[in-house]
Short mmCIF file of C-alpha atoms and ligand atoms in Angstrom, two decimals:
data_model
loop_
_atom_site.label_atom_id
_atom_site.label_comp_id
_atom_site.label_asym_id
_atom_site.label_seq_id
_atom_site.Cartn_x
_atom_site.Cartn_y
_atom_site.Cartn_z
CA MET Y 41 -1.42 38.35 -9.51
CA ALA Y 42 -2.32 36.67 -12.78
CA ALA Y 43 -5.90 36.81 -14.10
CA ALA Y 44 -8.34 34.08 -13.06
CA LEU Y 45 -8.37 30.88 -15.08
CA PRO Y 46 -11.58 30.37 -17.10
CA ILE Y 47 -13.60 27.98 -14.90
CA CYS Y 48 -14.92 28.80 -11.41
CA LEU Y 49 -16.73 26.75 -8.81
CA LEU Y 50 -20.02 28.23 -7.61
CA ASP Y 51 -22.26 26.32 -5.22
CA GLY Y 52 -21.06 22.93 -6.39
CA VAL Y 53 -21.25 23.71 -10.13
CA PHE Y 54 -18.38 24.54 -12.50
CA VAL Y 55 -19.18 27.69 -14.47
CA PRO Y 56 -17.28 30.02 -16.83
CA ALA Y 57 -15.77 32.87 -14.77
CA GLN Y 58 -17.68 35.52 -16.73
CA ASP Y 59 -21.01 33.84 -15.90
CA ALA Y 60 -20.43 33.45 -12.12
CA ARG Y 61 -23.03 35.51 -10.21
CA VAL Y 62 -23.70 35.96 -6.48
CA SER Y 63 -26.65 37.80 -4.90
CA PRO Y 64 -25.93 41.34 -3.64
CA PHE Y 65 -27.77 40.22 -0.50
CA ASP Y 66 -25.01 37.70 0.14
CA ARG Y 67 -23.63 38.36 3.61
CA GLY Y 68 -20.12 38.07 2.23
CA PHE Y 69 -20.87 41.20 0.16
CA LEU Y 70 -22.83 43.08 2.85
CA PHE Y 71 -20.81 42.17 5.96
CA GLY Y 72 -17.66 40.33 4.91
CA ASP Y 73 -19.38 37.43 6.69
CA GLY Y 74 -17.32 34.51 5.42
CA VAL Y 75 -13.98 32.75 5.39
CA TYR Y 76 -11.55 31.76 2.64
CA GLU Y 77 -8.51 29.66 1.85
CA VAL Y 78 -5.67 29.97 -0.64
CA ILE Y 79 -4.17 26.60 -1.56
CA PRO Y 80 -1.01 26.39 -3.66
CA CYS Y 81 -1.07 23.56 -6.22
CA PHE Y 82 1.97 22.19 -8.01
CA ASN Y 83 1.97 19.63 -10.77
CA ALA Y 84 -1.87 19.66 -10.54
CA LYS Y 85 -1.65 18.55 -6.88
CA PRO Y 86 -2.83 20.66 -3.95
CA PHE Y 87 0.00 21.14 -1.44
CA ARG Y 88 -0.94 20.46 2.21
CA LEU Y 89 -4.64 20.22 1.33
CA ALA Y 90 -5.54 18.61 4.67
CA ALA Y 91 -4.05 21.53 6.62
CA HIS Y 92 -5.92 24.05 4.47
CA LEU Y 93 -9.22 22.17 4.89
CA ASP Y 94 -8.60 21.96 8.66
CA ARG Y 95 -8.07 25.73 8.84
CA LEU Y 96 -11.19 26.29 6.72
CA GLN Y 97 -13.16 24.14 9.15
CA ALA Y 98 -11.75 26.07 12.13
CA GLY Y 99 -12.85 29.34 10.48
CA LEU Y 100 -16.34 28.00 9.78
CA ASP Y 101 -16.60 26.82 13.38
CA ALA Y 102 -15.56 30.27 14.64
CA LEU Y 103 -18.30 31.85 12.49
CA GLN Y 104 -20.85 29.15 13.40
CA ILE Y 105 -21.40 28.28 9.74
CA ALA Y 106 -22.14 24.61 9.00
CA ASN Y 107 -19.61 23.26 6.52
CA PRO Y 108 -21.58 22.73 3.29
CA HIS Y 109 -19.28 19.87 2.18
CA SER Y 110 -17.67 16.80 3.70
CA ARG Y 111 -13.89 16.39 3.58
CA ALA Y 112 -14.25 13.91 0.71
CA GLN Y 113 -16.45 16.33 -1.25
CA TRP Y 114 -13.98 19.20 -0.77
CA THR Y 115 -11.12 17.00 -1.91
CA LYS Y 116 -13.06 16.01 -5.03
CA LEU Y 117 -14.10 19.61 -5.80
CA VAL Y 118 -10.54 20.90 -5.41
CA HIS Y 119 -9.15 18.25 -7.75
CA GLU Y 120 -11.95 18.86 -10.27
CA LEU Y 121 -11.35 22.63 -10.21
CA ILE Y 122 -7.68 22.03 -11.01
CA ALA Y 123 -8.55 19.50 -13.75
CA VAL Y 124 -11.17 21.63 -15.55
CA ASN Y 125 -8.70 24.51 -15.75
CA GLY Y 126 -5.95 22.23 -17.07
CA VAL Y 127 -2.98 24.07 -15.51
CA GLY Y 128 -0.52 22.36 -13.17
CA ASN Y 129 0.84 25.16 -10.98
CA ILE Y 130 -1.96 27.31 -9.63
CA GLY Y 131 -3.19 29.25 -6.66
CA LEU Y 132 -6.63 27.97 -5.70
CA TYR Y 133 -9.05 30.21 -3.80
CA LEU Y 134 -12.06 28.93 -1.86
CA GLU Y 135 -14.58 31.17 -0.17
CA ILE Y 136 -17.58 30.25 1.94
CA THR Y 137 -19.98 32.92 3.10
CA ARG Y 138 -22.97 32.59 5.36
CA GLY Y 139 -25.17 33.02 2.27
CA ALA Y 140 -27.79 35.50 1.10
CA GLY Y 141 -30.57 36.69 3.41
CA SER Y 142 -33.78 38.49 2.49
CA GLY Y 143 -32.47 41.89 3.59
CA ARG Y 144 -29.74 43.28 5.82
CA ASP Y 145 -29.78 42.11 9.41
CA PHE Y 146 -26.65 42.02 11.55
CA LEU Y 147 -28.06 38.93 13.24
CA PRO Y 148 -28.17 36.24 10.54
CA GLN Y 149 -31.38 34.41 9.69
CA ALA Y 150 -31.28 30.79 10.81
CA ASP Y 151 -32.12 29.20 7.45
CA LEU Y 152 -29.34 30.54 5.24
CA LYS Y 153 -27.56 28.35 2.70
CA PRO Y 154 -23.80 29.08 2.60
CA THR Y 155 -22.40 30.33 -0.69
CA VAL Y 156 -19.35 28.46 -1.99
CA PHE Y 157 -17.06 30.09 -4.52
CA GLY Y 158 -13.77 28.86 -5.92
CA PHE Y 159 -11.42 29.99 -8.64
CA CYS Y 160 -7.78 29.65 -9.55
CA TRP Y 161 -4.96 31.44 -11.31
CA PRO Y 162 -1.56 30.46 -12.66
CA LEU Y 163 1.12 30.44 -9.96
CA ALA Y 164 4.53 30.91 -11.53
CA PRO Y 165 7.48 29.82 -9.38
CA ALA Y 166 9.68 32.74 -8.32
CA ARG Y 167 12.45 33.42 -10.83
CA ASN Y 168 16.01 33.17 -9.56
CA ALA Y 169 16.64 36.82 -10.42
CA ASP Y 170 13.65 37.87 -8.28
CA LEU Y 171 14.80 35.71 -5.38
CA GLU Y 172 18.30 37.20 -5.59
CA ARG Y 173 16.86 40.73 -5.69
CA GLY Y 174 14.71 39.99 -2.63
CA ILE Y 175 11.83 42.18 -1.53
CA SER Y 176 11.37 45.21 0.67
CA GLY Y 177 9.17 45.65 3.73
CA ALA Y 178 7.62 48.71 5.34
CA THR Y 179 6.76 48.55 9.04
CA LEU Y 180 3.24 49.79 9.80
CA ASP Y 181 1.01 49.79 12.85
CA ASP Y 182 -1.26 46.76 12.89
CA ILE Y 183 -4.72 48.32 12.51
CA ARG Y 184 -6.52 44.96 12.16
CA TRP Y 185 -9.05 43.41 14.55
CA LEU Y 186 -8.48 41.05 17.50
CA ARG Y 187 -9.22 37.77 15.68
CA CYS Y 188 -6.50 37.67 13.05
CA ASP Y 189 -6.39 33.89 13.54
CA ILE Y 190 -9.62 33.67 11.50
CA LYS Y 191 -9.06 33.72 7.73
CA SER Y 192 -11.93 36.17 7.27
CA VAL Y 193 -12.89 37.64 3.89
CA ALA Y 194 -13.20 41.05 5.65
CA LEU Y 195 -9.78 42.21 4.43
CA LEU Y 196 -10.10 46.00 4.37
CA ALA Y 197 -7.25 46.59 6.83
CA PRO Y 198 -4.72 44.43 4.92
CA VAL Y 199 -5.78 46.11 1.66
CA LEU Y 200 -5.15 49.58 3.14
CA LEU Y 201 -1.88 48.42 4.69
CA ARG Y 202 -0.65 46.96 1.38
CA MET Y 203 -1.50 50.25 -0.36
CA GLN Y 204 0.43 52.19 2.30
CA ALA Y 205 3.40 49.86 1.90
CA ARG Y 206 3.27 50.32 -1.87
CA ASP Y 207 3.17 54.11 -1.41
CA ARG Y 208 6.42 53.76 0.54
CA GLY Y 209 7.93 51.73 -2.28
CA ALA Y 210 7.71 48.44 -0.33
CA ASP Y 211 6.44 45.01 -1.39
CA GLU Y 212 4.92 43.98 1.93
CA ALA Y 213 3.61 45.67 5.07
CA ILE Y 214 5.32 44.27 8.18
CA LEU Y 215 2.84 44.82 10.99
CA ILE Y 216 3.78 45.99 14.48
CA HIS Y 217 1.35 45.32 17.32
CA ASP Y 218 2.09 46.88 20.74
CA GLY Y 219 5.80 47.17 19.90
CA ARG Y 220 6.03 43.55 18.71
CA LEU Y 221 6.16 41.90 15.29
CA ALA Y 222 2.69 40.59 14.38
CA GLU Y 223 3.02 39.29 10.79
CA GLY Y 224 2.94 40.58 7.22
CA SER Y 225 -0.27 42.00 5.74
CA SER Y 226 -0.66 38.63 3.98
CA SER Y 227 2.34 36.61 5.12
CA ALA Y 228 4.09 35.07 8.11
CA VAL Y 229 7.40 36.73 9.08
CA PHE Y 230 10.63 35.13 10.31
CA ILE Y 231 13.81 36.79 11.49
CA VAL Y 232 17.34 35.45 11.94
CA GLU Y 233 19.29 36.68 14.93
CA ALA Y 234 22.77 35.41 15.87
CA GLY Y 235 22.36 32.28 13.77
CA ARG Y 236 18.92 31.37 15.16
CA ILE Y 237 15.64 31.52 13.26
CA VAL Y 238 12.86 33.20 15.23
CA SER Y 239 9.17 32.79 14.39
CA PRO Y 240 6.42 34.51 16.39
CA PRO Y 241 4.06 31.81 17.70
CA ALA Y 242 0.42 31.24 16.80
CA SER Y 243 -1.97 33.59 18.62
CA HIS Y 244 -5.16 35.53 17.95
CA GLU Y 245 -2.89 38.27 16.55
CA ARG Y 246 -1.85 36.22 13.54
CA LEU Y 247 -3.11 33.74 10.99
CA PRO Y 248 -1.90 30.17 11.63
CA SER Y 249 0.21 30.08 8.47
CA ILE Y 250 0.62 26.72 6.78
CA THR Y 251 3.79 27.83 4.98
CA ARG Y 252 5.21 28.75 8.40
CA LEU Y 253 4.85 25.12 9.48
CA VAL Y 254 6.61 23.98 6.30
CA VAL Y 255 9.48 26.39 7.07
CA ILE Y 256 9.67 25.01 10.62
CA GLU Y 257 9.85 21.46 9.21
CA ALA Y 258 12.55 22.54 6.76
CA ALA Y 259 14.61 24.12 9.56
CA ALA Y 260 14.26 20.96 11.65
CA ALA Y 261 15.37 18.78 8.73
CA LEU Y 262 18.44 21.01 8.37
CA GLN Y 263 19.01 20.97 12.14
CA LEU Y 264 18.88 24.75 12.26
CA PRO Y 265 17.92 26.26 15.62
CA LEU Y 266 14.46 27.82 15.60
CA ASP Y 267 12.67 29.60 18.45
CA ALA Y 268 8.92 30.18 18.42
CA ARG Y 269 8.68 33.39 20.45
CA GLU Y 270 7.64 37.00 20.21
CA VAL Y 271 9.98 39.45 18.44
CA ASP Y 272 10.16 43.05 19.56
CA ARG Y 273 10.62 46.05 17.32
CA ALA Y 274 14.32 46.49 18.12
CA GLU Y 275 15.04 42.86 17.25
CA LEU Y 276 13.19 43.22 13.96
CA ASP Y 277 15.16 46.37 13.10
CA GLY Y 278 18.47 44.70 13.99
CA ALA Y 279 17.76 41.28 12.42
CA ASP Y 280 20.46 39.66 10.28
CA GLU Y 281 17.78 38.24 7.98
CA ILE Y 282 14.04 38.72 7.56
CA TRP Y 283 11.83 36.40 5.49
CA ILE Y 284 8.16 36.42 4.63
CA ALA Y 285 6.27 33.21 3.89
CA SER Y 286 2.89 32.47 2.36
CA SER Y 287 1.11 29.98 0.13
CA THR Y 288 1.43 32.24 -2.91
CA ARG Y 289 4.78 33.96 -2.28
CA ASP Y 290 6.73 30.97 -0.96
CA VAL Y 291 9.59 31.99 1.36
CA MET Y 292 11.03 35.32 0.23
CA PRO Y 293 14.03 37.20 1.65
CA VAL Y 294 13.30 40.76 2.78
CA VAL Y 295 16.48 42.70 1.97
CA ARG Y 296 15.28 46.19 2.90
CA LEU Y 297 13.14 47.24 5.85
CA ASP Y 298 11.92 50.84 5.82
CA LYS Y 299 15.02 52.86 4.95
CA HIS Y 300 17.74 50.39 5.96
CA ALA Y 301 19.30 47.28 4.44
CA VAL Y 302 18.62 43.98 6.22
CA GLY Y 303 22.01 42.36 6.97
CA ASP Y 304 24.21 43.13 3.99
CA GLY Y 305 21.17 43.88 1.81
CA LYS Y 306 21.31 40.49 0.09
CA PRO Y 307 19.38 37.25 0.70
CA GLY Y 308 21.00 35.62 3.71
CA PRO Y 309 22.69 32.21 4.08
CA LEU Y 310 19.99 30.67 6.28
CA TRP Y 311 17.29 31.78 3.85
CA ARG Y 312 19.15 30.01 1.04
CA ARG Y 313 19.26 26.71 2.92
CA VAL Y 314 15.67 26.86 4.15
CA TYR Y 315 14.33 27.94 0.76
CA ALA Y 316 16.05 25.01 -0.96
CA GLN Y 317 14.68 22.60 1.65
CA VAL Y 318 11.15 23.98 1.30
CA GLN Y 319 11.36 23.43 -2.48
CA ALA Y 320 12.48 19.83 -1.82
CA ILE Y 321 9.48 19.26 0.49
CA LYS Y 322 7.09 20.67 -2.12
CA ARG Y 323 8.60 18.53 -4.89
CA ARG Y 324 8.44 15.40 -2.74
CA GLU Y 325 4.77 15.93 -1.84
CA THR Y 326 3.52 17.00 -5.27
CA ARG Y 327 5.48 14.75 -7.60
N1 LIG Q 262 -2.56 34.93 2.84
N2 LIG Q 262 -0.79 35.88 7.50
C1 LIG Q 262 -1.76 36.46 6.80
C2 LIG Q 262 -2.44 37.65 7.36
C3 LIG Q 262 -2.11 35.96 5.53
O1 LIG Q 262 -3.10 36.54 4.84
C4 LIG Q 262 -1.42 34.84 5.01
C5 LIG Q 262 -1.74 34.22 3.68
C6 LIG Q 262 -0.41 34.26 5.79
C7 LIG Q 262 0.34 33.03 5.35
O2 LIG Q 262 -0.49 31.90 5.48
P1 LIG Q 262 -0.27 30.61 4.55
O3 LIG Q 262 1.13 30.22 4.72
O4 LIG Q 262 -1.19 29.61 5.11
O5 LIG Q 262 -0.58 31.02 3.15
C8 LIG Q 262 -0.12 34.80 7.04
C9 LIG Q 262 -3.03 34.37 1.60
C10 LIG Q 262 -1.98 33.77 0.74
C11 LIG Q 262 -3.92 35.37 0.90
O6 LIG Q 262 -4.72 35.96 1.59
O7 LIG Q 262 -3.84 35.53 -0.32
#
């Protein structure tokens, strides 16, 4: 990931990144008590902003944190954060924690003021050579909690899983939960089996990925068959194609899984069509 761009958002104020300070009593720091969003922006326009703000609201509701901003205020802040940093293609991070208390109580005080933090970084589009090379995945047991549908800032398990994947020479951890495909450590996962795209459905075991919905739209536009259903371990191992999808990594072909090649070890034909269609959707919406 590229370094942060110079200007951050902290509690409604734009500040230089090196001057941004949060209290060590912030419950985000002490408990991971907060939620976040990552919004891809192209051509200085946030892509699918409404869906990201909806998911942020759902996370705040789950944590019983009052949203500190209206929809209109969020929209304004997001556009201002892009503008003050002056770069068109960026990843934009927003975090809201329950705020800083006067000590460390598991049960939060009632009068806390949520902390809002935002920053961004340049998001370079994937180079053709990288797309053609594809990425590798390592299957690992899903050691995360039972509310993976919440985009919580408590990300210790995905951090450990990504480190384990790296130690196996892989780019992403593909998580297995009770013998079934859950998702990537920070991505949605698709497989292709006998010409059909398969995408595990939304559940408390996975984040409701916004890129996943874009892929589903792309497949529909191309009239490609897509099933939203669970995928077991054997199907994953025998898949003709595997893709990961996320706001920052787009839709990437996984060409190796553990020690074996996926399909013929090259990006597959359905990935090519869906990837091109996803780029067309992004261009259309962020012209
Ligand atoms: N992560 N599943 C998990 C566990 C994720 O962390 C992510 C994204 C996704 C894909 O969701 P979306 O398509 O809405 O980006 C699925 C972000 C990019 C991150 O934490 O950096």
